[in-house]
Amino acid sequence: MFDELNESKFFHVSSVLNRRSIERHGLDWTRMGAARGIAGSRGPEVEGIFVCTEETAGFFLQINNTGGPADLWAVDGVDEELLLDNGHGYFYLPARIPAAQVRLVRPDIPPQGGF
């Protein structure tokens, strides 16, 4: 799907308004506030960070309900055994992810308008 993603196994989709915070602090649900969640929530849905595979990243980009463009981040070093299902088939890591483990792979992806 995204050739430049190389060997990363997990990804995170977030509003571009969160980019500066992610670059500085990594992925941290307690810092949510600059923009709505990808599904449009005003606050964290879980105490953790949602991650997806390359195959499902397109779905999260399609449901982008942040009110603007999104960024796609590669997330390295995720222990798959620690992932939890939110009850709807979407997985999250119940921990913060340091900035050293994330890298921006596709910035400024316009809303897809699919949902």
CSV table of C-alpha atoms in Angstrom, one decimal:
chain,number,residue,atom,x,y,z
A,1,MET,CA,0.0,0.0,0.0
A,2,PHE,CA,2.6,2.5,1.1
A,3,ASP,CA,6.0,1.7,-0.5
A,4,GLU,CA,8.0,3.9,1.8
A,5,LEU,CA,6.8,2.2,5.0
A,6,ASN,CA,9.5,-0.5,4.7
A,7,GLU,CA,9.5,-3.2,7.5
A,8,SER,CA,7.4,-1.5,10.1
A,9,LYS,CA,4.7,-3.7,11.4
A,10,PHE,CA,2.5,-1.2,13.2
A,11,PHE,CA,1.2,2.3,12.4
A,12,HIS,CA,-0.8,5.1,14.0
A,13,VAL,CA,-3.0,7.6,12.3
A,14,SER,CA,-3.4,11.1,13.9
A,15,SER,CA,-4.4,14.6,13.0
A,16,VAL,CA,-1.7,16.8,11.7
A,17,LEU,CA,-2.4,19.1,14.6
A,18,ASN,CA,-0.8,16.5,16.9
A,19,ARG,CA,2.4,16.3,14.9
A,20,ARG,CA,4.5,18.7,17.0
A,21,SER,CA,3.5,16.9,20.2
A,22,ILE,CA,4.1,13.5,18.8
A,23,GLU,CA,7.6,14.5,17.5
A,24,ARG,CA,8.4,15.9,21.0
A,25,HIS,CA,6.6,13.5,23.4
A,26,GLY,CA,5.8,10.4,21.3
A,27,LEU,CA,2.3,8.9,21.4
A,28,ASP,CA,0.6,9.7,24.7
A,29,TRP,CA,-3.2,9.6,25.2
A,30,THR,CA,-2.9,12.0,28.2
A,31,ARG,CA,-1.8,14.7,25.8
A,32,MET,CA,-4.8,14.4,23.6
A,33,GLY,CA,-6.5,17.8,23.1
A,34,ALA,CA,-5.0,19.6,20.1
A,35,ALA,CA,-7.4,17.7,17.8
A,36,ARG,CA,-10.2,15.1,17.9
A,37,GLY,CA,-9.3,11.4,17.7
A,38,ILE,CA,-9.4,9.8,14.3
A,39,ALA,CA,-12.9,8.6,14.9
A,40,GLY,CA,-14.0,12.1,16.1
A,41,SER,CA,-13.8,11.5,19.9
A,42,ARG,CA,-13.0,14.6,22.0
A,43,GLY,CA,-11.1,12.6,24.6
A,44,PRO,CA,-9.2,9.3,24.8
A,45,GLU,CA,-11.3,6.2,24.1
A,46,VAL,CA,-8.9,4.0,26.0
A,47,GLU,CA,-5.9,4.5,28.2
A,48,GLY,CA,-3.5,3.6,25.5
A,49,ILE,CA,-2.4,4.1,21.9
A,50,PHE,CA,-4.3,2.6,19.0
A,51,VAL,CA,-2.1,1.0,16.4
A,52,CYS,CA,-2.9,-0.7,13.1
A,53,THR,CA,-1.2,-2.8,10.4
A,54,GLU,CA,-0.4,-1.5,7.0
A,55,GLU,CA,-3.4,-3.4,5.7
A,56,THR,CA,-5.8,-1.5,8.0
A,57,ALA,CA,-4.1,1.9,7.9
A,58,GLY,CA,-6.2,2.8,4.9
A,59,PHE,CA,-9.4,2.2,6.9
A,60,PHE,CA,-8.3,4.6,9.6
A,61,LEU,CA,-7.4,7.2,7.0
A,62,GLN,CA,-10.8,6.7,5.4
A,63,ILE,CA,-12.7,7.3,8.7
A,64,ASN,CA,-10.7,10.3,9.6
A,65,ASN,CA,-13.1,12.5,11.5
A,66,THR,CA,-10.6,15.0,12.9
A,67,GLY,CA,-11.8,17.9,10.7
A,68,GLY,CA,-8.6,18.1,8.6
A,69,PRO,CA,-5.7,16.1,7.2
A,70,ALA,CA,-4.0,13.2,9.0
A,71,ASP,CA,-0.5,11.9,9.4
A,72,LEU,CA,0.6,8.3,9.2
A,73,TRP,CA,3.3,7.3,11.7
A,74,ALA,CA,5.3,4.1,11.7
A,75,VAL,CA,5.6,2.6,15.3
A,76,ASP,CA,8.5,0.5,16.0
A,77,GLY,CA,9.2,-1.8,19.0
A,78,VAL,CA,5.6,-2.8,19.8
A,79,ASP,CA,5.3,-6.2,21.6
A,80,GLU,CA,2.3,-7.7,19.8
A,81,GLU,CA,1.5,-9.8,22.9
A,82,LEU,CA,0.8,-6.6,24.9
A,83,LEU,CA,-1.9,-5.3,22.4
A,84,LEU,CA,-5.5,-5.3,23.7
A,85,ASP,CA,-8.7,-5.4,21.7
A,86,ASN,CA,-11.0,-2.5,22.5
A,87,GLY,CA,-14.0,-4.8,22.0
A,88,HIS,CA,-14.6,-3.8,18.4
A,89,GLY,CA,-11.6,-5.4,16.8
A,90,TYR,CA,-9.3,-2.4,17.0
A,91,PHE,CA,-6.0,-2.9,18.9
A,92,TYR,CA,-4.2,-0.6,21.3
A,93,LEU,CA,-1.1,-0.7,23.4
A,94,PRO,CA,-1.9,0.2,27.0
A,95,ALA,CA,1.3,2.3,27.3
A,96,ARG,CA,2.8,5.5,26.0
A,97,ILE,CA,5.1,5.1,23.0
A,98,PRO,CA,8.3,7.3,23.2
A,99,ALA,CA,9.2,9.6,20.3
A,100,ALA,CA,12.2,7.5,19.5
A,101,GLN,CA,9.9,4.7,18.5
A,102,VAL,CA,7.7,6.7,16.0
A,103,ARG,CA,8.5,8.3,12.7
A,104,LEU,CA,6.3,10.2,10.3
A,105,VAL,CA,6.0,8.2,7.1
A,106,ARG,CA,3.1,10.1,5.3
A,107,PRO,CA,2.3,13.6,6.3
A,108,ASP,CA,-0.7,15.7,5.4
A,109,ILE,CA,-3.1,13.0,4.0
A,110,PRO,CA,-6.3,14.8,3.1
A,111,PRO,CA,-9.6,13.5,4.5
A,112,GLN,CA,-10.9,10.7,2.4
A,113,GLY,CA,-14.6,11.3,2.9
A,114,GLY,CA,-15.5,7.6,2.8
A,115,PHE,CA,-17.7,7.3,5.9
